[in-house]
XYZ file of C-alpha atoms in Angstrom:
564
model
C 228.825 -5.962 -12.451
C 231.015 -7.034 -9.747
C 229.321 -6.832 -6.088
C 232.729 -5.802 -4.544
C 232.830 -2.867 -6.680
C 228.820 -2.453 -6.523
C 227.347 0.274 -3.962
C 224.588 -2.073 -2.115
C 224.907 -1.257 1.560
C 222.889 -3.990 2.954
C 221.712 -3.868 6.455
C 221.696 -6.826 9.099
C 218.384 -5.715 10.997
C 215.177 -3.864 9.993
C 215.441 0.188 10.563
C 213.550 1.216 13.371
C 211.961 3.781 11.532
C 210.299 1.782 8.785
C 206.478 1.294 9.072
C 205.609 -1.040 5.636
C 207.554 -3.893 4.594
C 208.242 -2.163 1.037
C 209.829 0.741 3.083
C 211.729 -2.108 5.254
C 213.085 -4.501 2.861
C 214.003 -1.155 0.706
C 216.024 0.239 3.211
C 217.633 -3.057 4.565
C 218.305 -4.176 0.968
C 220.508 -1.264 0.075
C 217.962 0.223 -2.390
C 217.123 3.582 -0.469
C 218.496 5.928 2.003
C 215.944 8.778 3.232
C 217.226 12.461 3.249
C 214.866 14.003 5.225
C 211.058 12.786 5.670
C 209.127 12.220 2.526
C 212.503 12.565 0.406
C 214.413 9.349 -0.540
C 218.067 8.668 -2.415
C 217.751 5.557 -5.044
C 221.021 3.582 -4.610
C 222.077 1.701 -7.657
C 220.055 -0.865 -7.518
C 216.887 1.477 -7.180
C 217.715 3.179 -10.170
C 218.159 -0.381 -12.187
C 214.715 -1.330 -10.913
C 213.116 2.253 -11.558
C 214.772 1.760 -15.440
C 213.160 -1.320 -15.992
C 209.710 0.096 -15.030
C 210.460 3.246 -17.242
C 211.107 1.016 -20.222
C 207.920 -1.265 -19.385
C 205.899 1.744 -19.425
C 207.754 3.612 -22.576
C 207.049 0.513 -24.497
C 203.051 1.034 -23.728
C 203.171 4.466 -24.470
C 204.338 3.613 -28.430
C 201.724 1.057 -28.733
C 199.262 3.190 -28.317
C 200.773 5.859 -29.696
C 202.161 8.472 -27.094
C 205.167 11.010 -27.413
C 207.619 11.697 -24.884
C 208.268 14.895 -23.709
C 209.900 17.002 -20.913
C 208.587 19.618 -19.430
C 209.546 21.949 -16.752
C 209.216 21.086 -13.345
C 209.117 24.749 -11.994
C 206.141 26.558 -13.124
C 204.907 30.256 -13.262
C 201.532 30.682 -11.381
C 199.884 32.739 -14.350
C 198.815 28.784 -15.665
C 197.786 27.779 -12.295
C 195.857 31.152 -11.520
C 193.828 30.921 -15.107
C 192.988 27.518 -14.084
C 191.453 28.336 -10.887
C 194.140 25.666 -9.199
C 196.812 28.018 -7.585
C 193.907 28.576 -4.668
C 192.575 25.382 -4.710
C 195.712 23.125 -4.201
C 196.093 24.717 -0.903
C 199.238 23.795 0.982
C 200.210 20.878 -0.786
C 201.832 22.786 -3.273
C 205.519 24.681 -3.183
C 205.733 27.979 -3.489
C 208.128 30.405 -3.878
C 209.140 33.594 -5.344
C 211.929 34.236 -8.221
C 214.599 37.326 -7.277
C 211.529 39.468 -9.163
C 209.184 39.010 -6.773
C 207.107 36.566 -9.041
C 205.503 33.491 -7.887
C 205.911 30.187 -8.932
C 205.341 26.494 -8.366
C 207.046 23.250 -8.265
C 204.575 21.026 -10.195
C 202.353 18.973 -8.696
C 200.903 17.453 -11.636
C 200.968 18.902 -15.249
C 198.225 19.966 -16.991
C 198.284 23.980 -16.893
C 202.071 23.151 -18.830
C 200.717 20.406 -21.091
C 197.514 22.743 -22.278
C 199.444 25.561 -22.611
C 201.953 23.476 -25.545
C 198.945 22.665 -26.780
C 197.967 25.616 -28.072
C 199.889 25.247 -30.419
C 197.610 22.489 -32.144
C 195.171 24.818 -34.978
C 192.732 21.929 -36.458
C 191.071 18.876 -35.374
C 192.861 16.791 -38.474
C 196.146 17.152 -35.629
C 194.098 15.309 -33.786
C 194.065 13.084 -31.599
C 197.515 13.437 -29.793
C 199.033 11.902 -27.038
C 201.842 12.775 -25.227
C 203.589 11.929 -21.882
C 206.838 12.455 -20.107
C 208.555 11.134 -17.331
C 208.728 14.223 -15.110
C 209.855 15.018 -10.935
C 206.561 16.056 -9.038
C 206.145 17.965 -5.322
C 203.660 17.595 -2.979
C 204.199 19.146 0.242
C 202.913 16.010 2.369
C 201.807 16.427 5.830
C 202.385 13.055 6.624
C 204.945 11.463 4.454
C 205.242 7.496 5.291
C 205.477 4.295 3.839
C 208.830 4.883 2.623
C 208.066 5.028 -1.270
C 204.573 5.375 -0.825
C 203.840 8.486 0.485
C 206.673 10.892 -0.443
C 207.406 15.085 -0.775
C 209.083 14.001 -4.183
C 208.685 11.449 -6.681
C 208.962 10.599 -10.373
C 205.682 10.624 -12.317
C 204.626 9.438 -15.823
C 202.073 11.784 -16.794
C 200.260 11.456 -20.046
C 197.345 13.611 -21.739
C 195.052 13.161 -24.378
C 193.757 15.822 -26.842
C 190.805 15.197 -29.050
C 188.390 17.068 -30.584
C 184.957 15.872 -28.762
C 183.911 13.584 -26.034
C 183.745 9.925 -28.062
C 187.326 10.986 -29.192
C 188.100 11.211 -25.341
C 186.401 8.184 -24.488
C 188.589 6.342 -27.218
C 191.689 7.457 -25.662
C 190.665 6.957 -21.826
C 189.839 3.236 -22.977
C 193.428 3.038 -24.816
C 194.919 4.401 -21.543
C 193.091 2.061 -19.686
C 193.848 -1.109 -21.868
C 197.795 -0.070 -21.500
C 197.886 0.545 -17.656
C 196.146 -3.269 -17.368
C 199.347 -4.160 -19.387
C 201.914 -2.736 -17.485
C 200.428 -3.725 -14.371
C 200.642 -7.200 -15.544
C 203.974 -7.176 -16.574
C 205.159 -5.630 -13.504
C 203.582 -8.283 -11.186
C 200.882 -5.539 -9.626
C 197.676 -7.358 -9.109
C 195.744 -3.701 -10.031
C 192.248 -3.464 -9.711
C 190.399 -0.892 -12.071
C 188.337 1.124 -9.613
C 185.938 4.134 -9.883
C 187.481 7.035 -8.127
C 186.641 10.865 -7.048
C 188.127 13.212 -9.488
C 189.439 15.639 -6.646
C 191.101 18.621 -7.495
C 191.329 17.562 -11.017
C 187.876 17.871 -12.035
C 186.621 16.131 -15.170
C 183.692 13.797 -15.686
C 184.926 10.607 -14.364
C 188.257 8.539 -13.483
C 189.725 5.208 -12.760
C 192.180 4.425 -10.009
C 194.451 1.107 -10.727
C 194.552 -0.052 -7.081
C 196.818 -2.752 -5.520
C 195.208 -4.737 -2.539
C 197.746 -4.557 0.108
C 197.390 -3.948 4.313
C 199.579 -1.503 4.421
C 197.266 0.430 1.667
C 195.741 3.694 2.814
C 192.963 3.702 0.199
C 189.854 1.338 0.968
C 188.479 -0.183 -2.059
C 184.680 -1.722 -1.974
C 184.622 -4.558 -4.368
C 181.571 -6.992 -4.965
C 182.639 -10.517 -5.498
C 179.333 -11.450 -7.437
C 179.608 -9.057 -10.491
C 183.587 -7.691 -10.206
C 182.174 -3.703 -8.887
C 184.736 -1.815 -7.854
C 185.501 1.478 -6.278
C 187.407 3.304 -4.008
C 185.830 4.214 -1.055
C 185.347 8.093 -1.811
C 183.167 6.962 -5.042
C 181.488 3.786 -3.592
C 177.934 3.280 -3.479
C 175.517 0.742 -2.163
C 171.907 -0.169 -1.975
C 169.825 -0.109 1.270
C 166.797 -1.857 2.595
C 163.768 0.117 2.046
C 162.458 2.064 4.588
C 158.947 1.243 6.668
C 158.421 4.622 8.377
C 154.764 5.041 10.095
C 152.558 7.753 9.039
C 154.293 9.717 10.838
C 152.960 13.409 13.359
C 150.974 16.293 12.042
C 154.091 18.338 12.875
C 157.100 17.953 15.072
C 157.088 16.934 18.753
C 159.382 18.607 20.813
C 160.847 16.141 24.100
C 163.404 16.408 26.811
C 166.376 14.050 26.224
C 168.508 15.303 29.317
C 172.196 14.137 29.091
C 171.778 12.495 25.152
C 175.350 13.821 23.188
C 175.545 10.718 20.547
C 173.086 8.698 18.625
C 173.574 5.982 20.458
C 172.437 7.872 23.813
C 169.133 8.930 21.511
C 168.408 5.010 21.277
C 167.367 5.135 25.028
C 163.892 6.867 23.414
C 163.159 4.790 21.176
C 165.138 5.948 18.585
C 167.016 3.533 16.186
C 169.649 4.743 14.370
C 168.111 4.228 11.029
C 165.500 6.366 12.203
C 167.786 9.228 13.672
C 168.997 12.409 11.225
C 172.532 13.171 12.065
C 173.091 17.177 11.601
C 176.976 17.894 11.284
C 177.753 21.695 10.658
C 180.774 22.058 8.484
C 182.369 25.179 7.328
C 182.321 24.972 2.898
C 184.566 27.886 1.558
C 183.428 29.965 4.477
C 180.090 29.460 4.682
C 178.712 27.526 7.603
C 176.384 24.539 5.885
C 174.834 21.334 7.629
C 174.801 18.142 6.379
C 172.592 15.754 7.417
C 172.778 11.587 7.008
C 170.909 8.909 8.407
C 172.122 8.122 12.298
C 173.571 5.100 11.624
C 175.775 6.049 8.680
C 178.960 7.340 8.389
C 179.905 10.984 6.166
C 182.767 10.827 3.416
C 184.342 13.812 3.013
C 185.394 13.485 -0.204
C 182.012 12.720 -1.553
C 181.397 16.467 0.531
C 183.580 18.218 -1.760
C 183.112 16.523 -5.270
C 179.010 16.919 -3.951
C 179.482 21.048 -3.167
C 182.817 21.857 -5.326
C 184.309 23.104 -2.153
C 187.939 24.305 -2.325
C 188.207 24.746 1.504
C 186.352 22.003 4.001
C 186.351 21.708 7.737
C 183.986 21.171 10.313
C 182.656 23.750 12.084
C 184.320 24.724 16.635
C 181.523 24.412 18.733
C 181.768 28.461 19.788
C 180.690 28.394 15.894
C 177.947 25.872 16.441
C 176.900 27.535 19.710
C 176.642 30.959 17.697
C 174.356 29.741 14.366
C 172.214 27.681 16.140
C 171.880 27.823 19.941
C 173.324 24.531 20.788
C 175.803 22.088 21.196
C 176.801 18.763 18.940
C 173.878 16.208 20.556
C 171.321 18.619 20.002
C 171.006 19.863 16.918
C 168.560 19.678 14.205
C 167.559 21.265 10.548
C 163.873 21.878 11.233
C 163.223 25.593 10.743
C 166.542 27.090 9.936
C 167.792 29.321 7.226
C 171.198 28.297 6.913
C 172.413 25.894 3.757
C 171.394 22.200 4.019
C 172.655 19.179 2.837
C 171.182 15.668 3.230
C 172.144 12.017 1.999
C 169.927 10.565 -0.568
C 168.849 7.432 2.410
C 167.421 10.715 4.005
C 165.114 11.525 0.774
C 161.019 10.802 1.376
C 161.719 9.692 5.044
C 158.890 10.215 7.721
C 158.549 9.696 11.731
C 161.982 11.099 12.052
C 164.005 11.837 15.286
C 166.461 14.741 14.934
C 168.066 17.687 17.811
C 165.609 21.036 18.058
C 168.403 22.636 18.431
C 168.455 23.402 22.062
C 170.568 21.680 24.681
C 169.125 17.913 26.118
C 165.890 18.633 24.284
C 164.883 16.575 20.813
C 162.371 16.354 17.925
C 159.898 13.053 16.924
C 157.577 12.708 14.014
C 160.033 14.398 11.652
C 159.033 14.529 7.741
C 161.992 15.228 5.946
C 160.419 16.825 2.911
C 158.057 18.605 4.828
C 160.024 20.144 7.698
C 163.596 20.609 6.458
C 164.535 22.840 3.265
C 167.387 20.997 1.172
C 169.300 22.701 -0.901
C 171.418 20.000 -2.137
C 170.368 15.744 -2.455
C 173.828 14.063 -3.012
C 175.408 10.626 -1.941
C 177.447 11.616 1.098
C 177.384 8.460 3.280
C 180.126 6.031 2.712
C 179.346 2.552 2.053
C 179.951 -0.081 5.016
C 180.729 -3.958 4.598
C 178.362 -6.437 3.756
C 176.110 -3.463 2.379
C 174.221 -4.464 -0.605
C 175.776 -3.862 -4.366
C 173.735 -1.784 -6.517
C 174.082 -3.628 -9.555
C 173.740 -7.389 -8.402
C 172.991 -7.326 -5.135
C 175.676 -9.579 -3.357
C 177.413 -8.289 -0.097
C 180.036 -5.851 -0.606
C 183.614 -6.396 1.044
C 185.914 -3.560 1.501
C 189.933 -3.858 1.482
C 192.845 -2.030 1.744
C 194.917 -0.945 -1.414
C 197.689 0.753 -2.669
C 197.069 3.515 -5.507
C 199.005 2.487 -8.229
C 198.048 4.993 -10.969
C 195.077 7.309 -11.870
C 193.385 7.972 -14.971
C 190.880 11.097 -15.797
C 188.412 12.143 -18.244
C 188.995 16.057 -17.748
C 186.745 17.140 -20.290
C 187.525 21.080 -21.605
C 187.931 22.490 -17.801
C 191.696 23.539 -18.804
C 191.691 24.093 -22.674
C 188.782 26.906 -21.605
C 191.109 28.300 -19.060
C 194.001 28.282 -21.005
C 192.632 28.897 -24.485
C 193.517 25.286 -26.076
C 191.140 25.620 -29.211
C 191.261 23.652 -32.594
C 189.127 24.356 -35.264
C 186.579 21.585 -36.200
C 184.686 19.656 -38.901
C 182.411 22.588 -39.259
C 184.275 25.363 -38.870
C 183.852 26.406 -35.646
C 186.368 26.886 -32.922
C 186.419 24.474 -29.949
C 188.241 23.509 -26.672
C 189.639 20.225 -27.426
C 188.819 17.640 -25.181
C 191.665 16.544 -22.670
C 192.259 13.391 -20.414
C 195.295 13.063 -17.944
C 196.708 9.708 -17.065
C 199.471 9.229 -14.265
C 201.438 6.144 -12.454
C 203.928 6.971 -10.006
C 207.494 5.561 -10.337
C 208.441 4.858 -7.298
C 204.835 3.287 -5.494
C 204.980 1.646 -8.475
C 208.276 -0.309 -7.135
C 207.025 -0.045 -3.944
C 203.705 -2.060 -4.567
C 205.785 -4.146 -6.274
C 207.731 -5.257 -3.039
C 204.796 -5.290 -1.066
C 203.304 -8.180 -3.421
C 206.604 -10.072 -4.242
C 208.591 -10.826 -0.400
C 208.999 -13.384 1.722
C 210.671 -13.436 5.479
C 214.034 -13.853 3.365
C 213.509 -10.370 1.667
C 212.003 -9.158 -1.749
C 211.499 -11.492 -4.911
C 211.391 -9.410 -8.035
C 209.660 -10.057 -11.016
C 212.152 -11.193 -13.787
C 210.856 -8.046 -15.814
C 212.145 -5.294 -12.862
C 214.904 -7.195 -11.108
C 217.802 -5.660 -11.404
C 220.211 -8.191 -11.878
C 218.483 -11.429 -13.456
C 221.082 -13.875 -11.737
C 224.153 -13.634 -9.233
C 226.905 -15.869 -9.792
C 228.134 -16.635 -6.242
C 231.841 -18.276 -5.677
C 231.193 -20.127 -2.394
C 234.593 -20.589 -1.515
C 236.478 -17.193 -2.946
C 239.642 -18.312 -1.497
C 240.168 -21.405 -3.963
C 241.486 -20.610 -7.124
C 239.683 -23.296 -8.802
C 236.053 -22.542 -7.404
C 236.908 -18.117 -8.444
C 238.426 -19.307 -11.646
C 235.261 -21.277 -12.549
C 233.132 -18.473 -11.139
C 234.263 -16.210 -13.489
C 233.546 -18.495 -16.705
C 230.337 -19.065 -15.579
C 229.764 -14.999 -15.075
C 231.761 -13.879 -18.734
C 229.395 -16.560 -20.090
C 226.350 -15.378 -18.881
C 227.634 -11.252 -20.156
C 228.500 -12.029 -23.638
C 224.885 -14.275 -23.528
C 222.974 -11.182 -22.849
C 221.961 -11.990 -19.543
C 222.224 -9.716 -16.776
C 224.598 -10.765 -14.333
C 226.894 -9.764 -11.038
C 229.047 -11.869 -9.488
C 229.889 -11.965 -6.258
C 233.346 -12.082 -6.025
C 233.782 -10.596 -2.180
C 235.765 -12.199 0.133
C 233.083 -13.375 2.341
C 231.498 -16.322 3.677
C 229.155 -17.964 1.058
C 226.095 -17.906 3.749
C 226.448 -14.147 3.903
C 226.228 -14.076 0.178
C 223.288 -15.895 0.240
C 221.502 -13.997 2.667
C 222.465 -10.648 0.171
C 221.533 -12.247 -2.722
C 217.963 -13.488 -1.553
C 217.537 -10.080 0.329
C 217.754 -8.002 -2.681
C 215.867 -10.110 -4.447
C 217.851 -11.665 -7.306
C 215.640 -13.926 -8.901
C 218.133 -16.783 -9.849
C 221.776 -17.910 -8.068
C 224.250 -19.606 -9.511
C 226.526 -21.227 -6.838
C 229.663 -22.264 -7.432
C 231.469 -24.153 -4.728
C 233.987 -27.065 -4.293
C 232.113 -30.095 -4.092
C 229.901 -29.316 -6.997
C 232.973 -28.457 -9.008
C 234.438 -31.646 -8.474
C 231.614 -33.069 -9.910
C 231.306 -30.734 -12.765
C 228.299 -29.423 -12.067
C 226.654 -25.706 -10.703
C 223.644 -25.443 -8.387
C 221.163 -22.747 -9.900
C 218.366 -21.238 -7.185
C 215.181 -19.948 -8.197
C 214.487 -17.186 -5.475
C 210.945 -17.618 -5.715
C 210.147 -20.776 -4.709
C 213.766 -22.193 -3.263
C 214.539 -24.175 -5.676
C 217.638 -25.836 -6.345
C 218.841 -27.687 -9.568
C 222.514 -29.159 -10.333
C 223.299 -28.188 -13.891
C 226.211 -29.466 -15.725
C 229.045 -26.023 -15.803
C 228.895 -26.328 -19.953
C 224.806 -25.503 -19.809
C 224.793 -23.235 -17.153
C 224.179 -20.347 -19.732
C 221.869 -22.596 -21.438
C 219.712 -23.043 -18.456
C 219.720 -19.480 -17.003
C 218.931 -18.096 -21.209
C 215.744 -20.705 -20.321
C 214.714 -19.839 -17.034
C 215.121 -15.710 -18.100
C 212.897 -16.550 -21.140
C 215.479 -15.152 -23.197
């Protein structure tokens, strides 16, 4: 490839609108152009990169065994509706109609279509099977940002398991899991295994493959004793047991005039490990409280995988005001009939302070199990630095990441909605067990430039660069220093090695500064003075480095330094 025929429109300054340096050094690199928000054209050197990752992750998918496939990215709603998904993904997903009137989807994720090929499969001795494809995915995005990171469309590998029982599934999860660690490596993602919420997708359990980064917008908790790690929707920690007193015979109502917060309630004597915080939340249209200790902090997420909830907000305060008499400050679970939730920390606690749900006034001497009827125990607080881990103890530290890829034991949620059934050792019929597994394409390449950059620009990874060297003629104007140029570069093609010269007519510092801004990891610069010594310089992008080689082992050198 010739960079004065190559489409690389590289950009002097950083775009204003860029918010992560992926998205930045992207953009000013002549990789992407953004359309409209959340929707991104790859440039030429994009799609090079995006190959390499493709082929990285094809070549894991035959070692354990996978098919490729294709299936369509528009998708009738029948699937979706036996599923129970085409209410539950809510917005996020787009919708329209054909010329019939008939509704339909762009895919979001695939496994309605996958389940429903899979019917096809009669007898557990066709199993297991995986298969995968490389597919375009939607998701309506409130807030697309991060360039790459958080887009409206985006290329997915999505994979799926089908076995006939649950230590079948549990093989194939762990081969899934075993190949993600691979490509990760080979990519140059430092991705950390970590339990995750299932979400929308149900199942019995998944792993997210997260990449520490500040620009992340998932918080991992990680325990540098024994390795524990999981995102912050799934963590959990271990508290200091509680020393309550014995406690009143029954409530005591007192005046707390003014008191809105829990820390206004520590005026009276209240700690915040001895306060219950009630927040009132509407749960698929029914208005529910949910009670945690004061001094901890609700996850949502751990709301919905606790209650199944399709639809979650909190509840107005003319809402509030209507159920239970009061305003947020004030309220309390002692002697109401509505639904209650409370945080395990809350379970066998005594001498409690909570709201009596009337305006400035409060309750002491509250026994949990005594005076508040709780429908559902569940782990809703979300876990805090230097908390305690729950398997060895050591303080817990929490970081931001990057979601890399996702992988899910689903279990037979969709082969019972969509009739996926095999028959087995014993002659019965079953659902066959399924698992999903997805990386994204383009994060993937995003995450990558967030861990490989410097001030210069980004520094691939030999195995996703696009080029693996540039030949640049430092002087373009001397016949001698192009001629030699071009050796060098015809060289390097007919060696294998994947090469572009550049052969503009510019000066060789602007040259360099494209070269190291896209990311090139080795330059070959040919100029005057090392040609009159017979020599090249070759620059390793990474660390700077630069070696004279003699012009006869150029190729030589660059075969060594590409591991080829």
């Amino acid at each position: 490839m010739r960079w004065s025929q190559m489409f690389a429109p590289t950009l002097r300054d950083d775009p204003a609108e860029a918010d992560a340096p992926s998205h930045r050094l992207l953009l000013r690199a002549g990789y992407v152009r953004q359309l409209t928000a959340g929707h991104y054209s790859l440039l030429p050197l994009a799609v090079r990169v995006r190959a390499k990752i493709i082929g990285i992750v094809r070549e894991e998918m035959a070692a354990i065994g996978a098919q490729e496939m294709l299936l369509p990215a528009l998708h009738p709603a029948e699937p979706w509706r036996r599923s129970g998904r085409w209410e539950l993904m809510g917005q996020e997903m787009f919708r329209l109609q054909d010329r019939r009137g008939a509704d339909h989807a762009l895919g979001m994720t695939h496994e309605e279509i996958f389940a429903t090929v899979a019917r096809e499969l009669n007898s557990y001795r066709q199993l297991p099977q995986q298969w995968y494809q490389f597919q375009t995915k939607f998701r309506d995005e409130p807030r697309p940002k991060g360039g790459l990171m958080r887009t409206r469309e985006f290329t997915m590998k999505d994979a799926y398991s089908f076995d006939v029982d649950r230590p079948g599934l549990d093989a194939s999860f762990e081969a899934y899991h075993g190949a993600y660690t691979r490509i990760f490596e080979r990519l140059g993602v430092p991705a950390l295994p970590c339990e995750a919420s299932s979400g929308t997708m149900g199942g019995s359990g998944s792993t997210e493959f997260m990449c520490p980064s500040e620009v992340g917008e998932d918080l991992v908790v990680r325990c540098p004793g024994c390795g524990y790690a999981a995102n912050i929707e799934r963590a959990t920690s271990v508290l200091p047991a509680a020393s309550d007193g014995p406690g009143l015979p029954s409530p005591e109502r007192f005046d707390t005039p003014g008191v809105r917060t829990i820390e206004d309630l520590l005026a009276y004597g209240a700690p915040g490990d001895r306060q219950i915080k009630t927040l009132v939340y509407i749960l698929d249209g029914t208005l529910t409280l949910v009670l945690l200790r004061g001094d901890h902090p609700l996850n949502e997420q751990k709301l919905v995988d606790a209650t199944g909830a399709a639809e979650i907000r909190a509840a107005d305060p003319a809402e509030i005001r209507d159920a239970l008499g009061a305003l947020p400050g004030s309220l309390g679970a002692v002697g109401v009939s509505l639904p209650v939730l409370a945080d395990e920390a809350l379970r066998g606690r005594r001498d409690m302070f909570t709201g009596a749900n009337t305006d400035d006034v409060h309750l002491r001497g509250v026994d949990v199990g005594r005076d508040i009827d709780v429908g559902l125990w569940a782990d809703l607080r979300e876990v805090e630095a230097g908390q305690r881990c729950a398997r060895c103890g050591e303080r817990l530290e929490i970081r931001r990441a990057i979601e890399v890829a996702h992988i899910f034991k689903l279990g037979d949620r969709y082969a019972r909605a969509l009739g996926v059934e095999v028959l087995a050792p014993d002659g019965r019929r079953v659902p066959v067990i399924m698992g999903s597994y997805g990386i994204g394409i383009e994060r993937a390449m995003a995450a990558i430039v967030e861990t490989h950059h410097d001030e210069r620009g980004i520094v691939w990874p030999l195995s996703v660069a696009p080029f693996q060297v540039a030949v640049v003629a430092a002087q373009s104007d001397d016949a001698d220093v192009a001629k030699a140029a071009e050796d060098v570069y015809a060289a390097l093609s007919s060696a294998g090695v994947e090469v572009v010269i550049d052969d503009r007519p510019e000066r060789a510092g602007v040259k360099f500064r494209d070269a190291e801004l896209t990311g090139i990891p080795f330059r070959v610069t040919i100029g005057r003075r090392g040609l009159a010594e017979g020599v090249a310089e070759v620059t390793a992008r990474a660390t700077g480095e630069t070696e004279k080689v003699p012009l006869d082992a150029v190729v030589s050198r660059v075969r060594t330094l590409a591991g080829r």
